[in-house]
PDB file of C-alpha atoms in Angstrom:
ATOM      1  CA  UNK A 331       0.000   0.000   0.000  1.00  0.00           C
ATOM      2  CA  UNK A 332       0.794   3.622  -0.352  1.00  0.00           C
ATOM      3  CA  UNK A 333       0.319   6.425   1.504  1.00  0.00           C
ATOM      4  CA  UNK A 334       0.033  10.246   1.364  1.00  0.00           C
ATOM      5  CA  UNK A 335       0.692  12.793   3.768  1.00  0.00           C
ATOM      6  CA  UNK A 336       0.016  16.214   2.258  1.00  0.00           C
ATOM      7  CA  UNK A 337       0.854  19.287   4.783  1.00  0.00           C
ATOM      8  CA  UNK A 338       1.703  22.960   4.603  1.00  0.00           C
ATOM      9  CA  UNK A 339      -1.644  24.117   4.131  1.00  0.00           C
ATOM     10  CA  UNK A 340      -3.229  26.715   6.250  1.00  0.00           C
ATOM     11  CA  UNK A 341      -4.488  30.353   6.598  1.00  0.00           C
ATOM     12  CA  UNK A 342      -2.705  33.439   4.513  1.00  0.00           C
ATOM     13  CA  UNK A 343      -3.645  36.706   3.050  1.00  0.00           C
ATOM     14  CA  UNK A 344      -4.560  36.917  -0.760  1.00  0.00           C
ATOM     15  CA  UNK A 345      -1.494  37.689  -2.639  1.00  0.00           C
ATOM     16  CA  UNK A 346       0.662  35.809  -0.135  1.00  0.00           C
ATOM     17  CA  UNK A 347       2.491  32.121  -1.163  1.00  0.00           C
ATOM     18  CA  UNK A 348       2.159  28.680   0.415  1.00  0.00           C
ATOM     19  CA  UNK A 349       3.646  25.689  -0.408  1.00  0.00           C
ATOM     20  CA  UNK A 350       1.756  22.204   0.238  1.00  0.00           C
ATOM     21  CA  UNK A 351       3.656  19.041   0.418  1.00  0.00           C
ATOM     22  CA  UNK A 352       2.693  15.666  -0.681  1.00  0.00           C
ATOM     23  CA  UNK A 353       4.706  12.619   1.476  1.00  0.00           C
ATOM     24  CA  UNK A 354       4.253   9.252   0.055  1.00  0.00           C
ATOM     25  CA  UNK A 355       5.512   6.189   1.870  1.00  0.00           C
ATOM     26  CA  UNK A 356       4.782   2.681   1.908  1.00  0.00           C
ATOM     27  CA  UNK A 357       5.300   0.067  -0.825  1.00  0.00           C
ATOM     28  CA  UNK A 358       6.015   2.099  -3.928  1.00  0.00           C
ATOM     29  CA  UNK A 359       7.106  -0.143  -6.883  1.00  0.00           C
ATOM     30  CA  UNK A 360       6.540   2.580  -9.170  1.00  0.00           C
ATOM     31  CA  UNK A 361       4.651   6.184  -9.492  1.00  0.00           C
ATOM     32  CA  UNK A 362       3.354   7.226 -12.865  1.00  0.00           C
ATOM     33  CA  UNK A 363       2.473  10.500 -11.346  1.00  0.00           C
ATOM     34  CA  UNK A 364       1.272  12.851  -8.474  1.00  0.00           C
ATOM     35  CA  UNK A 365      -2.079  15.166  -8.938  1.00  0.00           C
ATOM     36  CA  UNK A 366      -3.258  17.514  -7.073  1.00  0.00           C
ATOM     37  CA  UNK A 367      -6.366  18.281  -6.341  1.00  0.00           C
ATOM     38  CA  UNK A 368      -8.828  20.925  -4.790  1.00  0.00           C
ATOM     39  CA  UNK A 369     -12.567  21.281  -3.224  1.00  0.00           C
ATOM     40  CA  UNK A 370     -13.966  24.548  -2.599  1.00  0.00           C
ATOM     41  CA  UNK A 371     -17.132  24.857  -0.781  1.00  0.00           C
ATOM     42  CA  UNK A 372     -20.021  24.222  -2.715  1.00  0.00           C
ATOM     43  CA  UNK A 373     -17.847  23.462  -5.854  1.00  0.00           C
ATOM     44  CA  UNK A 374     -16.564  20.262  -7.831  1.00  0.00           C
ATOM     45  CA  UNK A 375     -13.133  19.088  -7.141  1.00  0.00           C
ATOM     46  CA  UNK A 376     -11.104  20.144  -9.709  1.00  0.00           C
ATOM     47  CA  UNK A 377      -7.762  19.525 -10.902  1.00  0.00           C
ATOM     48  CA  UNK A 378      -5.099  21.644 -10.220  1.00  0.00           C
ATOM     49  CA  UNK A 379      -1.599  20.538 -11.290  1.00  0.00           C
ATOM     50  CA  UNK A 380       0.319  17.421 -11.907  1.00  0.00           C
ATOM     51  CA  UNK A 381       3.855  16.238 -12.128  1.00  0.00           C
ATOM     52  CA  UNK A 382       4.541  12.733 -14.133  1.00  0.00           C
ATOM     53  CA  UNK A 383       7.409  10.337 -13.523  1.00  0.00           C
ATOM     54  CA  UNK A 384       9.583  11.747 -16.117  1.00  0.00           C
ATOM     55  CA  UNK A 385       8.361  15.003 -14.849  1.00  0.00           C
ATOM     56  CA  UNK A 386       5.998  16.345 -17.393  1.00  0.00           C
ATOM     57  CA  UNK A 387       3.576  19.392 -15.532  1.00  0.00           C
ATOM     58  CA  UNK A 388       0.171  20.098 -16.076  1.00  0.00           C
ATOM     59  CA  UNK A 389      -1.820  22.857 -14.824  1.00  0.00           C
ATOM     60  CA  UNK A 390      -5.549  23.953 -14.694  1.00  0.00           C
ATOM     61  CA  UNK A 391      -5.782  27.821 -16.827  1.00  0.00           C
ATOM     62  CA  UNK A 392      -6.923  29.137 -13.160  1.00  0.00           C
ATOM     63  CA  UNK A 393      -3.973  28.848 -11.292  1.00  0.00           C
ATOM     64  CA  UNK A 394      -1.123  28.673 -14.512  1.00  0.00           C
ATOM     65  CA  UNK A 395       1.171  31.205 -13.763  1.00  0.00           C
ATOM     66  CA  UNK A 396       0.817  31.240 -10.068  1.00  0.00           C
ATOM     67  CA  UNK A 397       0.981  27.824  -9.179  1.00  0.00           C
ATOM     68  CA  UNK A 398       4.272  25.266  -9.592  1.00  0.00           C
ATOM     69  CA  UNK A 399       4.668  21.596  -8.881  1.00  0.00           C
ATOM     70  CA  UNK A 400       7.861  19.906  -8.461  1.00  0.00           C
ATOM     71  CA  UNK A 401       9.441  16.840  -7.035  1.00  0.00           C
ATOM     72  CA  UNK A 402      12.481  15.943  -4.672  1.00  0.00           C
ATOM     73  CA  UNK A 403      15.259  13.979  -5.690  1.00  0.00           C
ATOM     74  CA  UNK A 404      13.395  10.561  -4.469  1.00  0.00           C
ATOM     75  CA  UNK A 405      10.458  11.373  -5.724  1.00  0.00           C
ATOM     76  CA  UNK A 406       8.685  10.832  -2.910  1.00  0.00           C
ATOM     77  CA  UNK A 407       7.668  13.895  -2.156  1.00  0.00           C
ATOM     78  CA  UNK A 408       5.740  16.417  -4.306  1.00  0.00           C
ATOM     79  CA  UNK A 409       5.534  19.997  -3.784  1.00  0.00           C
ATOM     80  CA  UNK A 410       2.804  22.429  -4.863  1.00  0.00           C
ATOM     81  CA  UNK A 411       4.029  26.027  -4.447  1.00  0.00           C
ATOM     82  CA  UNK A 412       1.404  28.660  -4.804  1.00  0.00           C
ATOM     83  CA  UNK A 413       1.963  32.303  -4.779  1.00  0.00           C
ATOM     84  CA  UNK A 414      -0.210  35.233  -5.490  1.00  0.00           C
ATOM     85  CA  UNK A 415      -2.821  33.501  -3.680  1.00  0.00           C
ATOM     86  CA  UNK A 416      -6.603  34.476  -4.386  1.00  0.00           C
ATOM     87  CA  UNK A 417      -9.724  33.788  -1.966  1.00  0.00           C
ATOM     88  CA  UNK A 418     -10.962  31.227  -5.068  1.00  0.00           C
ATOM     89  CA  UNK A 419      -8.227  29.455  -3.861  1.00  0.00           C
ATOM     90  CA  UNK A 420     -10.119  28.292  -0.669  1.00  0.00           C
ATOM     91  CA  UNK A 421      -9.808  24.865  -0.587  1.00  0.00           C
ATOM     92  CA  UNK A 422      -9.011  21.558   0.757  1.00  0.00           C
ATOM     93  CA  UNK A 423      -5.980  20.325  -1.310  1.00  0.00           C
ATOM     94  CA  UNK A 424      -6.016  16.773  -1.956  1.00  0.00           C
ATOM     95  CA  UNK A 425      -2.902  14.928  -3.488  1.00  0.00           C
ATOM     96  CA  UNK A 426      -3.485  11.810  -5.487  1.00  0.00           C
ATOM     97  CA  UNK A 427      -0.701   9.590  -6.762  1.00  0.00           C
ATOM     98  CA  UNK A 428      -1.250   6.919  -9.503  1.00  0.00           C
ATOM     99  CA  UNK A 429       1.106   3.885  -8.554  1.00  0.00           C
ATOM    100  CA  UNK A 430       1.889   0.189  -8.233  1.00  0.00           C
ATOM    101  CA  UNK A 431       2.609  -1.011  -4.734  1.00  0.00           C
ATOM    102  CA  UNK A 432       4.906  -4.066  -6.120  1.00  0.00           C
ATOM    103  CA  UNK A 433       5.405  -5.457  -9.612  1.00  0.00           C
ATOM    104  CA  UNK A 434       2.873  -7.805  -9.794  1.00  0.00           C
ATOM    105  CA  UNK A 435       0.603  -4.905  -8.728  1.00  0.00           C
ATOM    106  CA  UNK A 436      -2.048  -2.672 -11.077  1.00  0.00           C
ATOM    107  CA  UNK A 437      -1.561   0.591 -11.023  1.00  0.00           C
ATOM    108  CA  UNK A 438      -4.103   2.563  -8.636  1.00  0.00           C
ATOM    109  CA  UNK A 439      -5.649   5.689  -7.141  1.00  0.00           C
ATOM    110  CA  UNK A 440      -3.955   6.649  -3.902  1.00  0.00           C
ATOM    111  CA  UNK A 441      -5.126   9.661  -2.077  1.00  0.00           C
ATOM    112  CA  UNK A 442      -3.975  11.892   1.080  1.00  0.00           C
ATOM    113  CA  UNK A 443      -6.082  12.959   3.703  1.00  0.00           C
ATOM    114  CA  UNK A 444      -6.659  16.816   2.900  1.00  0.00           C
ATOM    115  CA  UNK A 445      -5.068  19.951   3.723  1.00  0.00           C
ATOM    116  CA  UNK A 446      -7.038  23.406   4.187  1.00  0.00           C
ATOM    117  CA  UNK A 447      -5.757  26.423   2.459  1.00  0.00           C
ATOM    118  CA  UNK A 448      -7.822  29.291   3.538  1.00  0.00           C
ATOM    119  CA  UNK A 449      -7.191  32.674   1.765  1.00  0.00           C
ATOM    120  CA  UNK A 450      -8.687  35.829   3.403  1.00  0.00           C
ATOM    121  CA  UNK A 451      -9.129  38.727   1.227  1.00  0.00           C
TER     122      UNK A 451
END
């Protein structure tokens, strides 16, 4: 199994920068990639960025520009920094990571617990 930690999340002023973490552990045989997502009250979780194995990026139009993922050395942990930070970006910042726990396994969903990112305006 594999697990995610994400952390860093918390309260800041619009136009001020966090960056959110994404700890995997456990059996990891290999990752095809890390995705992060958000949930805003009353909206559908949306995709916001993601970082494949050979490090290929992705993000959503809303926060290109502002927002960059990236990946230690281990690739183990993914970062999401964000800076400029709007109150749209209210949210609870999930990371998923697409991966095989051993080498007989399928590749599956694995998802963190959450973390809050609060912007005040």
């Amino acid at each position: 199994q594999v697990q995610l930690v994400e952390s860093g999340g918390g309260l800041v002023q619009a136009g001020k920068s966090l960056r959110l973490s994404c700890a995997a552990s456990g059996s990891i045989f290999k990752m095809d990639g890390i995705y992060w997502y958000r949930q805003a009250p009353g909206k559908q979780r949306e995709l916001v960025a993601s970082i494949t194995s050979g490090g290929s990026t992705n993000y959503a139009d809303s926060v290109k520009g502002r927002f960059t993922i990236s990946r230690d050395n281990d690739k183990n942990t993914v970062f999401l920094q964000m800076n400029s930070l709007k109150a749209e970006d209210t949210a609870i910042y999930y990371c998923k990571a697409v991966a095989a726990a051993s080498w007989t396994s399928r590749y599956t969903d694995y998802w963190g617990q959450g973390t809050q990112v609060t912007v005040s305006s």
